[in-house]
Coordinates of C-alpha atoms in Angstrom, one line a residue:
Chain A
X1 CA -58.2 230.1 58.2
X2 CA -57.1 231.6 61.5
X3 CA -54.1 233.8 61.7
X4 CA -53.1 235.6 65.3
X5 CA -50.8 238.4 64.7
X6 CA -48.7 239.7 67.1
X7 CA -51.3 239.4 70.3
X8 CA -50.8 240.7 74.0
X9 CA -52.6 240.4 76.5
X10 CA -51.9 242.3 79.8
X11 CA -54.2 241.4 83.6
X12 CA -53.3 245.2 84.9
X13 CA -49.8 245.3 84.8
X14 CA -48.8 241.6 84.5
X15 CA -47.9 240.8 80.3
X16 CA -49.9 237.4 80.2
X17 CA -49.3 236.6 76.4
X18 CA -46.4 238.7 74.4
X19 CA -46.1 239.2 70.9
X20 CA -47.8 236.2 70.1
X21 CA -48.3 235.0 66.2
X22 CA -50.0 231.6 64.8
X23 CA -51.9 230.5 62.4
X24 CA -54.2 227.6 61.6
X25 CA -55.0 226.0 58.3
X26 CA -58.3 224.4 57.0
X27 CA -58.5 220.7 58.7
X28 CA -55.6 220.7 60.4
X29 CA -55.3 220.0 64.1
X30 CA -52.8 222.7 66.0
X31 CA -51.6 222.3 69.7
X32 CA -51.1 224.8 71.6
X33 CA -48.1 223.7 74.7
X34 CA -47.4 225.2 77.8
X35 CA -46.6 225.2 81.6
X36 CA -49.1 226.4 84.2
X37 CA -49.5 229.8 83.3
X38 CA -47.7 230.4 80.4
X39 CA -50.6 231.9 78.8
X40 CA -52.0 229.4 76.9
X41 CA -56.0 230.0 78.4
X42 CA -55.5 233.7 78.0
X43 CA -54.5 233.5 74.0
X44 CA -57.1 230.9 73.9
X45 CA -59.3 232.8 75.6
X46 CA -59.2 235.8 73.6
X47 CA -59.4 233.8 70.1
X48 CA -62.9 232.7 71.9
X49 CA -64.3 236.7 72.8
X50 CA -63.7 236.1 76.4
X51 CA -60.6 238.1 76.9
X52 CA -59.6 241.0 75.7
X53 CA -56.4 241.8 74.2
X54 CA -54.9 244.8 74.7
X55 CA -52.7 244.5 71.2
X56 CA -52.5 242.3 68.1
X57 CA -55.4 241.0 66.0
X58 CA -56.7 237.8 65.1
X59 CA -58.3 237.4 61.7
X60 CA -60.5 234.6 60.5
X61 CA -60.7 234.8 56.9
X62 CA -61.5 238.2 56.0
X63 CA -63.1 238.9 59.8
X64 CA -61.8 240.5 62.7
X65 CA -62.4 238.7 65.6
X66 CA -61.6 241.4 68.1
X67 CA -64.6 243.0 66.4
X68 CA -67.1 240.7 67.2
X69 CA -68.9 240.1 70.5
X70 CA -68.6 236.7 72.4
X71 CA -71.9 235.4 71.4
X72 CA -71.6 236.1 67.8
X73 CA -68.5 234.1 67.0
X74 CA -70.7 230.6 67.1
X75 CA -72.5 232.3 64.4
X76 CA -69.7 232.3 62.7
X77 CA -68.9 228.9 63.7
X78 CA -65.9 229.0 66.2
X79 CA -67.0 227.3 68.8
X80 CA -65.6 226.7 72.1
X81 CA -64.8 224.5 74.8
X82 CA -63.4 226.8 77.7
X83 CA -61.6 225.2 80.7
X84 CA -64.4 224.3 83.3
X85 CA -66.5 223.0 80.6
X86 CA -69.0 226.2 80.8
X87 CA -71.8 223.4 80.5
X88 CA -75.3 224.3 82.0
X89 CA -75.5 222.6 85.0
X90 CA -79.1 222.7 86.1
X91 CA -80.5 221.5 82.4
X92 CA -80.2 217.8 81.1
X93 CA -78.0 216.8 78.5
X94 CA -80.3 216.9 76.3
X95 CA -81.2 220.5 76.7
X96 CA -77.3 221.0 76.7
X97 CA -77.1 219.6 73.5
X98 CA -80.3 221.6 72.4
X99 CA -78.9 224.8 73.3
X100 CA -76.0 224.1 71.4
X101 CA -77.5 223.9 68.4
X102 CA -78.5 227.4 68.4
X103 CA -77.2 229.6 65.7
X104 CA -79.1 229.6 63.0
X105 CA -77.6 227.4 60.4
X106 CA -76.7 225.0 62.7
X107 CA -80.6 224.4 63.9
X108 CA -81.3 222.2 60.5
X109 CA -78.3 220.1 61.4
X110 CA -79.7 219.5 64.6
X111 CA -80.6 216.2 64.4
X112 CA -77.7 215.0 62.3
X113 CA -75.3 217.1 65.1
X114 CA -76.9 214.3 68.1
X115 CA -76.5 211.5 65.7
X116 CA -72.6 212.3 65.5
X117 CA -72.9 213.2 69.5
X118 CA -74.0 209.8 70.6
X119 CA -72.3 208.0 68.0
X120 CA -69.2 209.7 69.8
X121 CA -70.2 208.8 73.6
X122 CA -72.5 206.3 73.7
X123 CA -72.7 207.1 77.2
X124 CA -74.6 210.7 76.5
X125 CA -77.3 209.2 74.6
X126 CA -77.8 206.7 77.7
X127 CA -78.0 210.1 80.1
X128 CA -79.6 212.0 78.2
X129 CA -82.2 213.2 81.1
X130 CA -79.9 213.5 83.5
X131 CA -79.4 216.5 85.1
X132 CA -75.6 217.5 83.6
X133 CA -74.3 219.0 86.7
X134 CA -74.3 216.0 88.3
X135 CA -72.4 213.7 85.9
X136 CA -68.6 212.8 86.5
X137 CA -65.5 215.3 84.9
X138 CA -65.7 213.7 82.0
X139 CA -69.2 213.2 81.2
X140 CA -69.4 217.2 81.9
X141 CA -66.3 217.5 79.3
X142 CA -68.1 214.7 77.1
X143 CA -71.6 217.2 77.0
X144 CA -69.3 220.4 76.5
X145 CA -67.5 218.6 73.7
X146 CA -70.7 217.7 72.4
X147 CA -72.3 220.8 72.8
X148 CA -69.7 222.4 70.5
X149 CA -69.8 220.1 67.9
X150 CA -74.0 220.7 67.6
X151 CA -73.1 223.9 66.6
X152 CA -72.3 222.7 63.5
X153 CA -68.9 224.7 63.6
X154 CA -66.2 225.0 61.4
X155 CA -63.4 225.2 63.9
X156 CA -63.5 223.9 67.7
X157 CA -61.0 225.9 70.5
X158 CA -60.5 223.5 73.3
X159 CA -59.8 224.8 76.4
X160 CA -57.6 221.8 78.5
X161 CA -60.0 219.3 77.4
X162 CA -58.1 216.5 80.0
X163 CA -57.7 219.1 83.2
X164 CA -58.3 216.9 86.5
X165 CA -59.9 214.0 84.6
X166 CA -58.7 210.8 85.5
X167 CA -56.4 209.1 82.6
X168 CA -58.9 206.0 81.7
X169 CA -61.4 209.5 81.1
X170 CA -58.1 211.2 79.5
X171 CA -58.1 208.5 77.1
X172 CA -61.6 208.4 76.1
X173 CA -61.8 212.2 75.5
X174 CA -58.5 211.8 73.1
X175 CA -59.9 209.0 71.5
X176 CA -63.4 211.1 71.1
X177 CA -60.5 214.1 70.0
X178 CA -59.4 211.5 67.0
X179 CA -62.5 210.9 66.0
X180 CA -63.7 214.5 65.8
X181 CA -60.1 214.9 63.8
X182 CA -61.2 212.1 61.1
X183 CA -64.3 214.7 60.1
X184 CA -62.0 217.3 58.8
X185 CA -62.9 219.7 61.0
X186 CA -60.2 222.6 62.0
X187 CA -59.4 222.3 66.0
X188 CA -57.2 224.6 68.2
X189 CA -56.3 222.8 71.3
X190 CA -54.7 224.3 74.0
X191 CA -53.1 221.3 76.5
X192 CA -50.5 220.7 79.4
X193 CA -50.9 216.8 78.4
X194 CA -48.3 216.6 75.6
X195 CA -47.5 213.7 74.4
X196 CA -51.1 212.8 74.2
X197 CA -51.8 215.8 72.0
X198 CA -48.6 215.9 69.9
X199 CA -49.7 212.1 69.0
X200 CA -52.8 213.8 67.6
X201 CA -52.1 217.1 66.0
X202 CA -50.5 218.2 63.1
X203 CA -48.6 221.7 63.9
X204 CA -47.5 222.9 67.9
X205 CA -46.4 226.1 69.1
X206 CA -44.9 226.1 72.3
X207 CA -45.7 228.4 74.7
X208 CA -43.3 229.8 77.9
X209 CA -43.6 232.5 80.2
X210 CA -45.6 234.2 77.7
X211 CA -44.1 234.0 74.7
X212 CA -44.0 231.7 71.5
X213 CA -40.7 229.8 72.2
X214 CA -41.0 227.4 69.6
X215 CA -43.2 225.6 66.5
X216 CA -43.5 223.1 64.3
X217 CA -45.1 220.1 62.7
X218 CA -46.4 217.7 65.7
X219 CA -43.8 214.7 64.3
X220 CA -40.5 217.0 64.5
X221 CA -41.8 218.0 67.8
X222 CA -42.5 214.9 69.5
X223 CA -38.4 213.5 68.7
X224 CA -36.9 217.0 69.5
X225 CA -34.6 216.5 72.3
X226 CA -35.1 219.6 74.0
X227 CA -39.2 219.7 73.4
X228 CA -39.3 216.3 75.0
X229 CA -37.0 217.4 77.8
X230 CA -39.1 220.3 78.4
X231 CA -42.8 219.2 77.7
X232 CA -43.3 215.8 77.1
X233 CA -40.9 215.1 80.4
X234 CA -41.6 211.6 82.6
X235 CA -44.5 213.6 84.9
X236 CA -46.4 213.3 81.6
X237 CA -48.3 209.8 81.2
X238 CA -48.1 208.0 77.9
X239 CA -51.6 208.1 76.4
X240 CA -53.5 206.2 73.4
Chain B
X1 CA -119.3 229.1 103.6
X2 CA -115.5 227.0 103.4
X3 CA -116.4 227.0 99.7
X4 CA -116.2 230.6 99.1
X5 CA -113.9 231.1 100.7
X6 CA -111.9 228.5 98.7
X7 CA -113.2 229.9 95.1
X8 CA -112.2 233.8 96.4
X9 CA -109.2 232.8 97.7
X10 CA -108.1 231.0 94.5
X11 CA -109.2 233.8 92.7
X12 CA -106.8 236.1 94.4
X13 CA -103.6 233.7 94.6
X14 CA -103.9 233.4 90.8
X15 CA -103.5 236.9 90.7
X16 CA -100.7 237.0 92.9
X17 CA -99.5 233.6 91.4
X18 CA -99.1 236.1 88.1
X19 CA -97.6 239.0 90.1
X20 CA -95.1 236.9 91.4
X21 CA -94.2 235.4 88.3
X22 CA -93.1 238.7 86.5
X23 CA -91.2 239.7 89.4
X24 CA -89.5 236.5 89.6
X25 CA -88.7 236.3 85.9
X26 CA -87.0 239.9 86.5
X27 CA -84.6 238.7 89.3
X28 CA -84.1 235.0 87.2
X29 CA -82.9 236.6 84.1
X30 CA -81.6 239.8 84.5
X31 CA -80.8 239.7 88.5
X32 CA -82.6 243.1 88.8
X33 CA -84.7 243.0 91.9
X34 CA -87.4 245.6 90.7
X35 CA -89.0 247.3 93.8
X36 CA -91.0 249.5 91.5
X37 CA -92.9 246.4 90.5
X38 CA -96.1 247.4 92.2
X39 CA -95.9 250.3 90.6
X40 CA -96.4 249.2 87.2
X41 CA -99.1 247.2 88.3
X42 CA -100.8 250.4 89.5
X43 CA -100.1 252.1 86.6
X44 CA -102.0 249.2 84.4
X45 CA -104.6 249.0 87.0
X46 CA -105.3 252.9 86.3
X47 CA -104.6 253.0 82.5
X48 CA -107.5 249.9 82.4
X49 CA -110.2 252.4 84.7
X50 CA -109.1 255.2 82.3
X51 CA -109.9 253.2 79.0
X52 CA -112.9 252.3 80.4
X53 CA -114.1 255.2 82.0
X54 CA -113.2 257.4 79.8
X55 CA -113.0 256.3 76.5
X56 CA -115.6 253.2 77.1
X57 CA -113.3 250.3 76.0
X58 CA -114.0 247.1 77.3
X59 CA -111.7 246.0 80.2
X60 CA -111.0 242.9 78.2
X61 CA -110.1 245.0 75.3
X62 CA -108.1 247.3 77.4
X63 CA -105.8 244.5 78.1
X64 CA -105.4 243.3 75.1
X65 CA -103.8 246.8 74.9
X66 CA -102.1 246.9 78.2
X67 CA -99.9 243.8 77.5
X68 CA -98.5 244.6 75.0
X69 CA -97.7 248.2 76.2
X70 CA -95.8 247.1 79.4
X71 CA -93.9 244.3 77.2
X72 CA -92.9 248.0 75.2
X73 CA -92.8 249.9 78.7
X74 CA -90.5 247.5 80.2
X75 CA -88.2 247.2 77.5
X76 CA -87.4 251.1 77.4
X77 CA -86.9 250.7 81.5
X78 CA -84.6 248.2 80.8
X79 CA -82.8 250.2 78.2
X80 CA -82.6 253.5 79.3
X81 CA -82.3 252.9 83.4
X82 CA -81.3 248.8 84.0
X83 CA -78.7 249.0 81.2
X84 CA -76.3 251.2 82.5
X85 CA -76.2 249.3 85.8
X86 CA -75.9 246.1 84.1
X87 CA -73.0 247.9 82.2
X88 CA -70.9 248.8 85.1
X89 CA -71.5 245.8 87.1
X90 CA -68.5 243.4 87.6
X91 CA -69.4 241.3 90.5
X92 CA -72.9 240.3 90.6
X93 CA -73.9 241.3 93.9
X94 CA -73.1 245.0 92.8
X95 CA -76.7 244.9 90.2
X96 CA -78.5 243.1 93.2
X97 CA -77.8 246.4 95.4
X98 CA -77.7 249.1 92.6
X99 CA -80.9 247.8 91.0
X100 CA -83.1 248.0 94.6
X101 CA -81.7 251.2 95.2
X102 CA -82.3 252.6 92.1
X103 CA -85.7 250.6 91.6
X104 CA -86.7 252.2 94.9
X105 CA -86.3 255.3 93.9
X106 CA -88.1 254.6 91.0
X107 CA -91.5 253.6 92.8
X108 CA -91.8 257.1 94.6
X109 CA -91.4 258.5 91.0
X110 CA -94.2 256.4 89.7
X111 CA -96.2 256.6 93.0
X112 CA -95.8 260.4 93.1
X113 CA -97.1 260.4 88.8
X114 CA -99.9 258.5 90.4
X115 CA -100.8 261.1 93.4
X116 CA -100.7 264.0 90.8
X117 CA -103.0 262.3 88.0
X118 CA -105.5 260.2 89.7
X119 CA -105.2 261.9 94.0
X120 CA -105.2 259.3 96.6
X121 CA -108.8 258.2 96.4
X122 CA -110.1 254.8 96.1
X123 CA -110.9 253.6 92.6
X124 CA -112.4 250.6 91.2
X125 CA -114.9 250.2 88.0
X126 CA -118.1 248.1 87.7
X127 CA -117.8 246.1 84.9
X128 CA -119.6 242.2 84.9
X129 CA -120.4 242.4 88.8
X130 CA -123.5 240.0 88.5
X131 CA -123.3 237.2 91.1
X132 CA -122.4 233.1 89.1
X133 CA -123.1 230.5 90.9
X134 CA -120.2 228.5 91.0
X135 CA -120.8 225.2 92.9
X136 CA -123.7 226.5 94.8
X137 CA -121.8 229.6 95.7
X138 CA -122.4 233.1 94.3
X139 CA -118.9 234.5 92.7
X140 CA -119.1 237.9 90.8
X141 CA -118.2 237.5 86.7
X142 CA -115.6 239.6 86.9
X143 CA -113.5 237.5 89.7
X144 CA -113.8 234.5 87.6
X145 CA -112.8 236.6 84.0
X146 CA -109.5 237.5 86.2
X147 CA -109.1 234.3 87.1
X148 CA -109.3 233.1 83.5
X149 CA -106.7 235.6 82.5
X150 CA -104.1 234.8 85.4
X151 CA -104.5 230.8 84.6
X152 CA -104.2 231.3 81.1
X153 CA -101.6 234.3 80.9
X154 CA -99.4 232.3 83.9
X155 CA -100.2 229.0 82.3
X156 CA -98.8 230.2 78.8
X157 CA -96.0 231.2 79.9
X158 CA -94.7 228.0 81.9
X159 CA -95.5 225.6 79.6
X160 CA -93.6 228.2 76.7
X161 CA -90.3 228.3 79.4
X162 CA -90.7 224.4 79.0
X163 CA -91.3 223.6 75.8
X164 CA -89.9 225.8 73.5
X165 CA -86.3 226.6 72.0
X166 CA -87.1 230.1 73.5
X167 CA -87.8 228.7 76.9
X168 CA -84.9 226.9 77.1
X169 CA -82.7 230.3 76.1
X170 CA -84.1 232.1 79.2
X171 CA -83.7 229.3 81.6
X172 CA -80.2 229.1 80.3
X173 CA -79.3 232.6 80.7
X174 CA -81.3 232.4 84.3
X175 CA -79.1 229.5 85.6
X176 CA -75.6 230.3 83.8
X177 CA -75.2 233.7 82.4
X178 CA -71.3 233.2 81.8
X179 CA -72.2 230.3 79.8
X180 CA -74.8 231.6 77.3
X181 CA -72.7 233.6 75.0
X182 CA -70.6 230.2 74.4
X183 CA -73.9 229.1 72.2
X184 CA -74.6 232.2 70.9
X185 CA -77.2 233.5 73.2
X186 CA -76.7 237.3 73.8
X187 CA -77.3 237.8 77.0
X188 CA -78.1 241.7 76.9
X189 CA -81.2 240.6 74.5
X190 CA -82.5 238.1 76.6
X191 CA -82.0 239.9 79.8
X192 CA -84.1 242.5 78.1
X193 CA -86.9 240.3 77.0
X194 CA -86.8 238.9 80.7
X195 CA -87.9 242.6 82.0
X196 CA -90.2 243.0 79.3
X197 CA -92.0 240.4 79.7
X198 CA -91.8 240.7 83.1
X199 CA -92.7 244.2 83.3
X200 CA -95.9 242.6 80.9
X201 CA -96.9 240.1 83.5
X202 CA -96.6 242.8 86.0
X203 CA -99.4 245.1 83.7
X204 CA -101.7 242.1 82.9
X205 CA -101.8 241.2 86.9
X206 CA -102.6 245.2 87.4
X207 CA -104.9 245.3 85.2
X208 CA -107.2 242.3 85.7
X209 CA -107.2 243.3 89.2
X210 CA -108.8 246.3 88.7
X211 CA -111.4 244.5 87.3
X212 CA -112.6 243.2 90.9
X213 CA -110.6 245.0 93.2
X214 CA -110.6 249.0 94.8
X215 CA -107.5 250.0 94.7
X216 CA -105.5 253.7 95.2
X217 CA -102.2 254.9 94.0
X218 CA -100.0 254.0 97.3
X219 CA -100.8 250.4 96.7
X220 CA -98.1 250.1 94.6
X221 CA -96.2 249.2 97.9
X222 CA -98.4 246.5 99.0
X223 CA -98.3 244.6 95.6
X224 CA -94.3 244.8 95.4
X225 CA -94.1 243.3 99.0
X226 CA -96.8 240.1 98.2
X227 CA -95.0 239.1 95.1
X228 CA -91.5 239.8 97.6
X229 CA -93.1 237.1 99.6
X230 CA -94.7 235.0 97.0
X231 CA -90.9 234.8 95.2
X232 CA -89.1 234.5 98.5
X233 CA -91.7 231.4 99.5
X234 CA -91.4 229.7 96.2
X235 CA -87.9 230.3 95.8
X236 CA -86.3 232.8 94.0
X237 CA -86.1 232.3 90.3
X238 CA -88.7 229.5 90.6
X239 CA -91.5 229.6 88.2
X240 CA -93.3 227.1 89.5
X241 CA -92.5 227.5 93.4
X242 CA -93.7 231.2 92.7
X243 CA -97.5 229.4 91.1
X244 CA -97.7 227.4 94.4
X245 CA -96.9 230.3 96.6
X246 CA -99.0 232.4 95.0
X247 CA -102.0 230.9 94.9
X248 CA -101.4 230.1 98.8
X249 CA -101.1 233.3 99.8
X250 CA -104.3 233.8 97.9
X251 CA -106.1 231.4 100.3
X252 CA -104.3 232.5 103.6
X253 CA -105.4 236.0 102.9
X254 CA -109.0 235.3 102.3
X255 CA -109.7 232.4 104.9
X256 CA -107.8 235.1 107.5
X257 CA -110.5 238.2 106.3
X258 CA -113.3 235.7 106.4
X259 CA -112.4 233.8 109.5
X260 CA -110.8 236.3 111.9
X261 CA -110.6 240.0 110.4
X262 CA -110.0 241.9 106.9
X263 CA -107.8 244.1 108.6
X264 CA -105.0 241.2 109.4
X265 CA -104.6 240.0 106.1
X266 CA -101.7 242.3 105.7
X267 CA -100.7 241.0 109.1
X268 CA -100.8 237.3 107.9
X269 CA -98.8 238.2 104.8
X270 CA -95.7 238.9 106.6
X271 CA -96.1 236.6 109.5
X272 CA -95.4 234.0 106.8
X273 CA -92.8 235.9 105.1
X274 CA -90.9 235.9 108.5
X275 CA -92.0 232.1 108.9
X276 CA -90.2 231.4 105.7
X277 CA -87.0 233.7 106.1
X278 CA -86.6 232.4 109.5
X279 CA -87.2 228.6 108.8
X280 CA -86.9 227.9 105.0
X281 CA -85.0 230.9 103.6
X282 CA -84.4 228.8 100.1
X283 CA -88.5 228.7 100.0
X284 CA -91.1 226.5 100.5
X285 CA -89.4 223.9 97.6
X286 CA -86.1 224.8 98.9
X287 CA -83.3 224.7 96.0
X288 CA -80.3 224.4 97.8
X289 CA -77.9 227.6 97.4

């Protein structure tokens, strides 16, 4: 469904992502693990239209995604959640949620999309007038998860869905992850918090200083001896 | 006598309620401070004496016309002049300074258009100057037609900014421009339509007040620095601090000409506009920065 050949991405001088191939099958769940700069936002990034590569390309099923602009890959139902939410502060929730449902084919959905976003936190259809900028982390990550999914998409990037949430919100947004998972939809996550997201996904490339240094299916991952000595190390709290 | 000056003053803040808006749209959306604003109110303001001087048509006609026309006149500013500034802009204080500068230079383009076509005589049509009494006091038709137009034009708008899927787009893009192409919302398009329409409100304002009001072409100046104050009193990008403003200004303006001297009013405009940079520089409803 998605296939990254061979991407770099260079900030001036600095080689942020090297030679970087993966690909992503219809309804599967890949993880995407890495350090602190490793360049896991960056190729993340540029899957979503927000950065620029400066080599490689990155089909989705017959379409070049390099060719597109930012805003039309929700038409063609990518949609993501980049790391600081990108919510709209100033709006409500509900209007968040509206404005998610904006490409076209996803506006008949509309209605059926909020159904599946309050059934999934309970807690946005409660604060639905509030004002989203001033709701916790995780309600933010809660309305930019949901915002997403009202675009009716096909696949969902997410961006560090767990950055600086506490781990009682970590949990809930996994658990919200899970459940998201049970639809069949296709999702790229890109996350520091391991263990929690090998638990979830099917497939994991690891990511260091730039380049792939690793893949495989989630299970062979999670009892490799050198993965777990490298990623899933004690700093990382069990989740789920 | 308190009365009049109420209804006239009311009159004119709607119009500068509707002046204001336009500008304020401009800078919400697409961050373009448009100095030449007044300017294209002029140039509506003419283009409705022209159409009815010359060619007869009924101001109310004429606008019909003349909104539409600066929707189209504002989108081919945006395209051929904002554009490229938007283009090359990284940071966003670089459009802020580009777009005055080059906005500026624009207004003595406009203004000097103005000089060659129409000199720099006073102009101003009759049309529907009979006295109506409106609670007791005497207000000319044409003062109560523009205020019809600003109330419904200005009222149209707001409600359509907060009821509609449309609305909701522009306030997006107005608040969080980085976000909007995450839902699909091209910013480029909207920005556009923010100018036009804009640009539009700027027309319809021009050319309503040429219905009541003598006017030449260096006003253009004038206008751009009310709706300045009007946006800078409601607070920038704020629809409905801009209506409030507006509409106070209005009153000011015409209890200071009726209570103390016409020639002041300009005086009293920028008194306030200190009074608020000095005091409340978020505006009168002060969002906080």
């Amino acid at each position: 469904m998605l296939e990254v050949r061979d991407l770099t991405i260079r900030y001036g001088k600095h080689v942020a992502l090297q030679d970087a191939s993966l690909s992503v099958s219809k309804g599967t769940m890949v993880a995407i693990l890495g350090a602190n700069g490793a360049g896991k936002s960056s190729l993340l990034g540029a899957i979503g239209g927000r950065v620029r590569p400066s080599g490689g390309e990155i089909l989705y099923g017959a379409q070049n995604l390099l060719e597109l602009k930012p805003h039309e890959l929700v038409e063609k139902g990518i949609a993501l959640v980049p790391e600081g939410r990108g919510i709209f502060p100033g709006l409500t929730v509900s209007e968040n949620l509206s404005l998610g449902a904006n490409p076209v084919h996803a506006r008949a959905k509309s209605d059926a999309g909020r159904e599946q976003v309050f059934t999934l936190f309970p807690k946005l259809a409660e604060r639905r007038t509030q004002i989203a900028g001033t709701m916790s982390g995780g309600e933010q990550q809660m309305v930019a998860i949901g915002r997403a999914l009202m675009s009716a998409p096909e696949m969902l990037l997410l961006d560090e869905p767990s950055l600086g949430l506490a781990p009682i919100v970590v949990q809930e947004v996994f658990s919200a992850l899970r459940r998201i998972r049970q639809t069949g939809l296709t999702i790229l996550i890109v996350e520091q918090n391991a263990r929690a997201t090998l638990d979830l996904a099917d497939h994991a490339y690891l990511l260091e200083a730039g380049r792939i240094s690793g893949s495989g299916p989630a299970e062979t991952l999670r009892n490799d001896p050198a993965v777990v000595r490298a990623f899933l190390g004690g700093a990382v709290t069990a989740q789920t | 006598m308190l009365l009049t000056t109420l209804i006239l003053g009311l009159v004119l803040g709607a119009t500068y309620a509707l002046l204001a808006l336009g500008l304020t749209l401009q800078y919400g959306i697409c961050r373009i401070m448009n100095l030449a604003y007044g300017e294209l109110t002029l140039v509506a303001a003419f283009l409705l004496v022209v159409l009815f001087k010359s060619f007869g048509l009924p101001p109310l006609v004429a606008l019909l016309l003349i909104c539409p026309a600066g929707y189209a006149a504002g989108w081919c500013l945006y395209t051929v002049m904002m554009r490229p500034l938007v283009q090359r802009s990284g940071a966003r204080g670089r459009l802020e300074v580009d777009s005055i500068l080059a906005t500026f230079g624009l207004l003595f383009l406009i203004q000097g258009g103005l000089l060659v076509v129409f000199g720099a005589n006073f102009t101003s049509i009759s049309y529907l100057d009979q006295g109506v009494s409106v609670l007791g006091v005497p207000v000319a038709l044409n003062r109560l037609v523009a205020l019809v137009i600003c109330v419904v034009a200005g009222g149209a708008l707001v409600a359509a900014l907060n009821l509609t899927r449309w609305g909701l787009t522009i306030r997006a893009v107005a608040q969080s421009p980085g976000s909007a192409p995450l839902v699909g919302i091209d910013v480029n398009r909207v920005a556009r339509q923010g100018f036009a329409l804009g640009t539009s409100l700027a027309a319809t304002g021009g050319a309503s007040l040429a219905m009541y009001q003598t006017f030449s072409a260096t006003d253009g100046v004038v206008f751009t620095m009310k709706a300045l104050v009007i946006v800078i009193m409601g607070g920038v990008g704020n629809v409905a601090g801009a209506l409030v403003a507006g509409v106070a200004l209005g009153l000011v303006e015409t209890v200071v000409a009726t209570a103390i001297d016409p020639g002041l009013t300009l005086a009293a405009t920028f008194a306030i506009f200190l009074a608020v940079l000095l005091w409340r520089p978020n505006g009168l409803f002060g969002r906080r920065s």
